[in-house]
Short mmCIF file of N, CA and C in Angstrom, two decimals:
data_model
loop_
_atom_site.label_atom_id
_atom_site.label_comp_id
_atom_site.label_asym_id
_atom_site.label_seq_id
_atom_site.Cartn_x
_atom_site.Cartn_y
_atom_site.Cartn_z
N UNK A 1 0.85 -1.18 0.00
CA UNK A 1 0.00 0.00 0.00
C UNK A 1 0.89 1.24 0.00
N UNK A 2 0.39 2.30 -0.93
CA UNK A 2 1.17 3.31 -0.65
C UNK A 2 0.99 4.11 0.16
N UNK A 3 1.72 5.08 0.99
CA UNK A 3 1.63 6.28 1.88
C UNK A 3 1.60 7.21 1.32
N UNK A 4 1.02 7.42 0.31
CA UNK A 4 0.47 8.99 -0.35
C UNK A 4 -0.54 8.61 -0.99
N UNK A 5 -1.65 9.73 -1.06
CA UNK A 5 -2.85 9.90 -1.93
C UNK A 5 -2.95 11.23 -2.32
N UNK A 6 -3.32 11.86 -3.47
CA UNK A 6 -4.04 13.08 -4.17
C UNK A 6 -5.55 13.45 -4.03
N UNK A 7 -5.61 14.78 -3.16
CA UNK A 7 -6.79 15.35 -3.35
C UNK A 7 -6.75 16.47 -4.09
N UNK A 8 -7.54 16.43 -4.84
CA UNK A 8 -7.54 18.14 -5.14
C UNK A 8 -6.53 18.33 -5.84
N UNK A 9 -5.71 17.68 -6.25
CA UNK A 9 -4.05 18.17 -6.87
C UNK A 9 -3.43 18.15 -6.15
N UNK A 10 -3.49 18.22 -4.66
CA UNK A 10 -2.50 18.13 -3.89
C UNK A 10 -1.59 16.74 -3.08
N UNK A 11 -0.64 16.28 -2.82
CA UNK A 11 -0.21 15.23 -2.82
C UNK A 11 -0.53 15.39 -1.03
N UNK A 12 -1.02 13.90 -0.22
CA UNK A 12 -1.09 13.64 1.20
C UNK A 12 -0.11 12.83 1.59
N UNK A 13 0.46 12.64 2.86
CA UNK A 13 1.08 11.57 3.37
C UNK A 13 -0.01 10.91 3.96
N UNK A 14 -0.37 9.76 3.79
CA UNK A 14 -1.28 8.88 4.38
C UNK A 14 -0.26 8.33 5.52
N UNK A 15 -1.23 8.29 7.23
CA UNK A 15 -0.96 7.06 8.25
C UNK A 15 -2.30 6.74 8.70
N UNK A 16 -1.72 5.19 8.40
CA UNK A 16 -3.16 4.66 8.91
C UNK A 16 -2.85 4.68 10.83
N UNK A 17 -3.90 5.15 11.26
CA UNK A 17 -4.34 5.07 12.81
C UNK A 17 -5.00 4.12 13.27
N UNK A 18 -6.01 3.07 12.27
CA UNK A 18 -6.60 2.60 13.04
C UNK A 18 -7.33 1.33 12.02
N UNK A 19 -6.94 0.30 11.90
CA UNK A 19 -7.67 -1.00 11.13
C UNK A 19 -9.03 -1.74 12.25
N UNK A 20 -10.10 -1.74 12.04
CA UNK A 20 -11.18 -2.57 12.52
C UNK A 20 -11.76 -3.94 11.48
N UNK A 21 -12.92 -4.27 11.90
CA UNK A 21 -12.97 -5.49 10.95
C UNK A 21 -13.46 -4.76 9.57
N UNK A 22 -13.97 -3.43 9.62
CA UNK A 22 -14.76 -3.23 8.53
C UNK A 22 -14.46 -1.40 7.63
N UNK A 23 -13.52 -0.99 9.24
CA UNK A 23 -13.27 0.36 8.12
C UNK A 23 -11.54 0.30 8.48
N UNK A 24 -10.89 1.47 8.15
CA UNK A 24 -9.63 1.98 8.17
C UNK A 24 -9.71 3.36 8.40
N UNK A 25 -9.08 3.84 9.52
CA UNK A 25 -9.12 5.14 9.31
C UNK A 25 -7.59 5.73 9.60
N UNK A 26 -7.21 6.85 8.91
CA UNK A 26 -5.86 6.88 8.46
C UNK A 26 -6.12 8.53 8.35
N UNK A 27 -4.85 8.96 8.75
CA UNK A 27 -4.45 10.44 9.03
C UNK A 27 -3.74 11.10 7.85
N UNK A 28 -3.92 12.16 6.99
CA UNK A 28 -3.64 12.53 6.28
C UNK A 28 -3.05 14.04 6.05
N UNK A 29 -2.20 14.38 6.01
CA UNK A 29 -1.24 15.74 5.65
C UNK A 29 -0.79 15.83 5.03
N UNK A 30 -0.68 17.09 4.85
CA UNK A 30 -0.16 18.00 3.33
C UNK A 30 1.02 18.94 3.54
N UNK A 31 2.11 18.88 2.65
CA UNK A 31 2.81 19.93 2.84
C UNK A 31 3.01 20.41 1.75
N UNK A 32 3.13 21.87 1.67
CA UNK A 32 3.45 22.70 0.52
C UNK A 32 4.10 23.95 0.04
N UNK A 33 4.85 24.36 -0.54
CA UNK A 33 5.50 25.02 -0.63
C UNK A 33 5.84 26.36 -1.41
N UNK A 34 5.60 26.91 -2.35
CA UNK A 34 5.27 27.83 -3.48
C UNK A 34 3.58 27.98 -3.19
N UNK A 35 2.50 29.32 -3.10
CA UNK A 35 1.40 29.15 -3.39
C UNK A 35 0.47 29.55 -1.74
N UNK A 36 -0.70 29.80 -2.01
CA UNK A 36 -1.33 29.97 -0.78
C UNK A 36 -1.47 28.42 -0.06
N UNK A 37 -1.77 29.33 1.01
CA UNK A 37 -1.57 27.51 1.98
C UNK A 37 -3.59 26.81 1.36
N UNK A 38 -3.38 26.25 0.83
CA UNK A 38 -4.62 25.18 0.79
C UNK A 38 -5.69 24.99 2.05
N UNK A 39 -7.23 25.33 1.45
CA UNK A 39 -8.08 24.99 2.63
C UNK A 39 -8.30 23.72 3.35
N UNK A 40 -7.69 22.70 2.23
CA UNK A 40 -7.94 21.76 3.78
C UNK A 40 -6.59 21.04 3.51
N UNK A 41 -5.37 21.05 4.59
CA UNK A 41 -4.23 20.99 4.53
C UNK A 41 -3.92 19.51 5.78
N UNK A 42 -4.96 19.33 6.39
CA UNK A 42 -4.55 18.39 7.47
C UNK A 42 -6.27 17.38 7.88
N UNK A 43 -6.26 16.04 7.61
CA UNK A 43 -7.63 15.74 8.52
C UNK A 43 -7.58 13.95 8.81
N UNK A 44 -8.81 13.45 8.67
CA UNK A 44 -8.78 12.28 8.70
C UNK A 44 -9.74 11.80 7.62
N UNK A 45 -9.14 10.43 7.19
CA UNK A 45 -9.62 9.79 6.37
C UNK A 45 -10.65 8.11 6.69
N UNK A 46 -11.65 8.20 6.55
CA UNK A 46 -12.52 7.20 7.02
C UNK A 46 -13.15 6.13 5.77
N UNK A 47 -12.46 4.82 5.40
CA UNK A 47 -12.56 3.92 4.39
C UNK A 47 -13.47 2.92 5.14
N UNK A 48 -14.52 2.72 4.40
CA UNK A 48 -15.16 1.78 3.95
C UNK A 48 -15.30 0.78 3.90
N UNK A 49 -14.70 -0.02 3.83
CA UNK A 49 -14.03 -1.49 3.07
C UNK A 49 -15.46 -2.15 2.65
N UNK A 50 -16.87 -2.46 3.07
CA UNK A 50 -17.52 -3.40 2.77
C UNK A 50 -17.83 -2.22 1.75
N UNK A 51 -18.57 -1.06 2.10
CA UNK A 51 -19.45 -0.30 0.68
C UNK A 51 -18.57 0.75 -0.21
N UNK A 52 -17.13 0.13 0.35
CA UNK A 52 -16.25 0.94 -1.15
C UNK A 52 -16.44 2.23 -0.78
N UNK A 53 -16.70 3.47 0.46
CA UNK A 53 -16.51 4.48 0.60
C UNK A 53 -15.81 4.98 1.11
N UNK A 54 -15.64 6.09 1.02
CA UNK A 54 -14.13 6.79 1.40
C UNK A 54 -15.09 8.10 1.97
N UNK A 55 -14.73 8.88 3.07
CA UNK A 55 -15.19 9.82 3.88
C UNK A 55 -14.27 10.60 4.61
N UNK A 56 -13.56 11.81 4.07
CA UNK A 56 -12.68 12.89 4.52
C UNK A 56 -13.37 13.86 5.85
N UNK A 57 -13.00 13.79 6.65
CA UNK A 57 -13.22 14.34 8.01
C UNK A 57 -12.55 15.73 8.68
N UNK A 58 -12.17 16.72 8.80
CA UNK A 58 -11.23 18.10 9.52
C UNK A 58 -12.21 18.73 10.14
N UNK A 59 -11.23 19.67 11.09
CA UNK A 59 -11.62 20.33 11.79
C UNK A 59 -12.55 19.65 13.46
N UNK A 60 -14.04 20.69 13.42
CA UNK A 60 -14.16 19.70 14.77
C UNK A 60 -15.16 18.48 14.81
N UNK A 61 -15.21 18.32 13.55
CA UNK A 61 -15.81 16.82 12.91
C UNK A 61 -14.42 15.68 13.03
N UNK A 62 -13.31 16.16 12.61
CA UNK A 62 -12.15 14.66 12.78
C UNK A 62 -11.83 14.85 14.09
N UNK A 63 -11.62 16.00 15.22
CA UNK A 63 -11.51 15.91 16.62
C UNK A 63 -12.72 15.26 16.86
N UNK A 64 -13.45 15.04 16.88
CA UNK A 64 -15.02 14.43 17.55
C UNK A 64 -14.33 12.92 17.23
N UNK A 65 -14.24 12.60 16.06
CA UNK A 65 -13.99 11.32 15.40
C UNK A 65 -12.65 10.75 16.40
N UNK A 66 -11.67 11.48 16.46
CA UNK A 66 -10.46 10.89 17.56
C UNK A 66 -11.22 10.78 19.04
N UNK A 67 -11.65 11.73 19.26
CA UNK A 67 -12.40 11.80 20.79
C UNK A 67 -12.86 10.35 20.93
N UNK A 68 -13.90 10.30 20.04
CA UNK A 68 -14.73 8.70 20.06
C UNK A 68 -14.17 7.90 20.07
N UNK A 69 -12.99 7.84 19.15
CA UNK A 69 -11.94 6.64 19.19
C UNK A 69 -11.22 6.53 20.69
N UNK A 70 -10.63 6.89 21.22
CA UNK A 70 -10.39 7.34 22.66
C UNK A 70 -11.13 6.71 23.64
N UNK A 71 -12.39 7.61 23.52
CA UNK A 71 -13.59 7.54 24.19
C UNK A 71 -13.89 5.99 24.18
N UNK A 72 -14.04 5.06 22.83
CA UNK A 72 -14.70 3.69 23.36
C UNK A 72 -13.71 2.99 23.59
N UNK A 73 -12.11 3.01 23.03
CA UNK A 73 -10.75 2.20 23.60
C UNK A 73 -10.79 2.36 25.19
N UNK A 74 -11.55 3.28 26.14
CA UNK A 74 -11.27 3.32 27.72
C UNK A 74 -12.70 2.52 27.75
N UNK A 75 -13.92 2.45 27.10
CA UNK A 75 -14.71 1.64 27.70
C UNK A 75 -14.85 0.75 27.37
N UNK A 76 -14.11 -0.61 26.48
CA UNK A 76 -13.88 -1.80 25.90
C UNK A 76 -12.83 -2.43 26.03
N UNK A 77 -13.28 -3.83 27.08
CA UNK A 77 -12.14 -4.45 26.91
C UNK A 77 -11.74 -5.14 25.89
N UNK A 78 -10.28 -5.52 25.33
CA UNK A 78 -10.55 -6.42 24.55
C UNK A 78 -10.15 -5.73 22.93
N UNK A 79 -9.14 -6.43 22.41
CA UNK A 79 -9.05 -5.56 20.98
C UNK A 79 -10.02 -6.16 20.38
N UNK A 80 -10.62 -7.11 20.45
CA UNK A 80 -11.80 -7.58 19.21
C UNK A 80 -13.16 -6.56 20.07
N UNK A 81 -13.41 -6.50 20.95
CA UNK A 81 -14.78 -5.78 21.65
C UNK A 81 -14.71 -4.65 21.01
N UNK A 82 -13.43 -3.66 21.17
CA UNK A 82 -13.27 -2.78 20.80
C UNK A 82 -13.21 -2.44 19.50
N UNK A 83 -12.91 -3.39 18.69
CA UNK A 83 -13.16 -3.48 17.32
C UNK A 83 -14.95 -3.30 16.85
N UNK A 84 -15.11 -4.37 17.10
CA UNK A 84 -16.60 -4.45 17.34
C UNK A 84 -17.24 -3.18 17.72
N UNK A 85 -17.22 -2.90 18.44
CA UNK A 85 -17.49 -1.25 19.31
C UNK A 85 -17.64 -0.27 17.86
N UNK A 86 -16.20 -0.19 17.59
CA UNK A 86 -15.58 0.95 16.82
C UNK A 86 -16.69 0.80 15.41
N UNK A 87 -16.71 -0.21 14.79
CA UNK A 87 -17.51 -1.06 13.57
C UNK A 87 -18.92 -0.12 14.06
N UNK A 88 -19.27 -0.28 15.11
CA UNK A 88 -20.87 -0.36 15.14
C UNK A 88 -21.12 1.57 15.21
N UNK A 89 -19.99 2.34 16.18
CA UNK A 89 -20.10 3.59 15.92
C UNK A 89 -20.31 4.13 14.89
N UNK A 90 -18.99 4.11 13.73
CA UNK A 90 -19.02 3.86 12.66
C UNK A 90 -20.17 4.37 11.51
N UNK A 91 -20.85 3.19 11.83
CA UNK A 91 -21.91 3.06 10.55
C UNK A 91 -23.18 4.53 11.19
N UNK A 92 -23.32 4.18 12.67
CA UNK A 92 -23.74 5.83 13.14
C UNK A 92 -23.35 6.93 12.46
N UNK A 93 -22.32 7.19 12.74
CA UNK A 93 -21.64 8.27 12.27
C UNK A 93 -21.62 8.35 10.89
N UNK A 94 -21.22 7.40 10.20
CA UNK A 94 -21.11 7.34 8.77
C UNK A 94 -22.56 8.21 7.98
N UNK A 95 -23.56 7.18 8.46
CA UNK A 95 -24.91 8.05 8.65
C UNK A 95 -25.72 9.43 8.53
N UNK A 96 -25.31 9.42 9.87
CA UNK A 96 -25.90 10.79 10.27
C UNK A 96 -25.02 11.85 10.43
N UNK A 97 -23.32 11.65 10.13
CA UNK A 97 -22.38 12.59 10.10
C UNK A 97 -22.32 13.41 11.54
N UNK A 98 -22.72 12.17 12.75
CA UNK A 98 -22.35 12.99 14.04
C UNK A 98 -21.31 12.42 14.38
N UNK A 99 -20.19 12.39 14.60
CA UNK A 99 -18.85 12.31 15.08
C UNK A 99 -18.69 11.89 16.62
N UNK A 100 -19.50 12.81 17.40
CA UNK A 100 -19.18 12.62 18.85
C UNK A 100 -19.70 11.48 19.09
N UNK A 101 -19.20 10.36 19.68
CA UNK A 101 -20.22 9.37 20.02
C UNK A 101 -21.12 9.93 21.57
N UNK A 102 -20.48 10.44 22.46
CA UNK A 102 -21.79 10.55 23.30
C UNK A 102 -23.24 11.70 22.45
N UNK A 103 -22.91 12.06 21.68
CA UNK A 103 -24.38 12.94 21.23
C UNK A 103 -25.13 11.89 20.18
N UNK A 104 -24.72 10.48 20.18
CA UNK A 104 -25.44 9.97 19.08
C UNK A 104 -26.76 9.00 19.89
N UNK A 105 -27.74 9.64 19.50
CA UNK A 105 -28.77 9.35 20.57
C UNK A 105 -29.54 7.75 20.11
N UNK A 106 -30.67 7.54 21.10
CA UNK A 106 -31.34 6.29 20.79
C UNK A 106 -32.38 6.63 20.23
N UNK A 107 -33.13 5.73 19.31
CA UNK A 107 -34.64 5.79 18.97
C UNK A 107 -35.70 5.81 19.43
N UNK A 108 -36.74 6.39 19.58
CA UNK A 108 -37.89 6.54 20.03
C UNK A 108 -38.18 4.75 21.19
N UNK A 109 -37.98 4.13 20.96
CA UNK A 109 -38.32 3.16 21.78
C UNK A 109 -37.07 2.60 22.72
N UNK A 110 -36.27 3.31 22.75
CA UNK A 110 -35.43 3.31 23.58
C UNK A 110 -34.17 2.18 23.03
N UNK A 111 -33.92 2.25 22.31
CA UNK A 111 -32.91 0.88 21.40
C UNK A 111 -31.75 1.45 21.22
N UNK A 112 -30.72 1.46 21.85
CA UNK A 112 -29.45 2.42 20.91
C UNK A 112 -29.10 2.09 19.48
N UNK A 113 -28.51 3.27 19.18
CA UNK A 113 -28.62 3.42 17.85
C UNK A 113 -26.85 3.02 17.16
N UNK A 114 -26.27 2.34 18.71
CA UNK A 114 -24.82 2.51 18.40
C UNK A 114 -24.89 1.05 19.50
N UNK A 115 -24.00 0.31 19.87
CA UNK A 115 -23.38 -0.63 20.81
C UNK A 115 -23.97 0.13 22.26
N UNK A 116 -24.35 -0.65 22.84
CA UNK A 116 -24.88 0.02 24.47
C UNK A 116 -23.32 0.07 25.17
N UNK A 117 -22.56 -0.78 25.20
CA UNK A 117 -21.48 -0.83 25.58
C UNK A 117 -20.54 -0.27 25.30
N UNK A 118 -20.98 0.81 24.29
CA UNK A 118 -19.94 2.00 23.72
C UNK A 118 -20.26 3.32 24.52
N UNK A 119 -21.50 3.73 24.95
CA UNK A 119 -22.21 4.45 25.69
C UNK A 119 -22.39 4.50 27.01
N UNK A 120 -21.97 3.21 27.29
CA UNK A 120 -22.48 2.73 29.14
C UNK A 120 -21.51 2.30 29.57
#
């Protein structure tokens, strides 16, 4: 795999941060030199793997996204739980584009909408 990707014309250093069973998410920066500095110069990158999508994250949408990551590694034991965990946030977020996991609420009948054990 390579450690660079192109957005925009501009060349990234890709690091991946984080493999689960079902996405990848990987840190991405830019450096540049000649030219105004570029609007989005630093963020995170959120892959897909089962539906082939790719989802660019900055600012206080990819801090929310690290927070969560954080956030369910202290309440999961277990690298597979936590995997699991991470998988099920995920598809939340992927969703409804809320990042924080504590603001991602339950459904009307009280069912979480994410792992109870990511929340509790």
């Amino acid at each position: 795999m390579r450690d660079y990707t192109y957005l925009n014309g501009a060349r990234f250093t890709v690091c991946n941060l984080f493999r689960s069973l079902r996405f990848d998410i990987d840190r991405l920066d830019m450096s540049w030199v000649d030219g105004e500095k570029p609007e989005f110069t630093r963020g995170l990158r959120v892959v897909d793997n089962d539906e082939a999508n790719t989802i660019t994250v900055d600012g206080e949408d990819g801090d929310n996204l690290i927070y969560s990551l954080a956030y369910i590694f202290n309440k999961e034991d277990g690298a597979d739980a936590f995997r699991a965990a991470i998988d099920e946030y995920l598809k939340v977020a992927l969703e409804t584009k809320e990042y924080l996991v504590t603001s991602q609420k339950k459904d009307p009948q009280g069912k979480p909408e994410v792992s109870e054990s990511v929340l509790h």
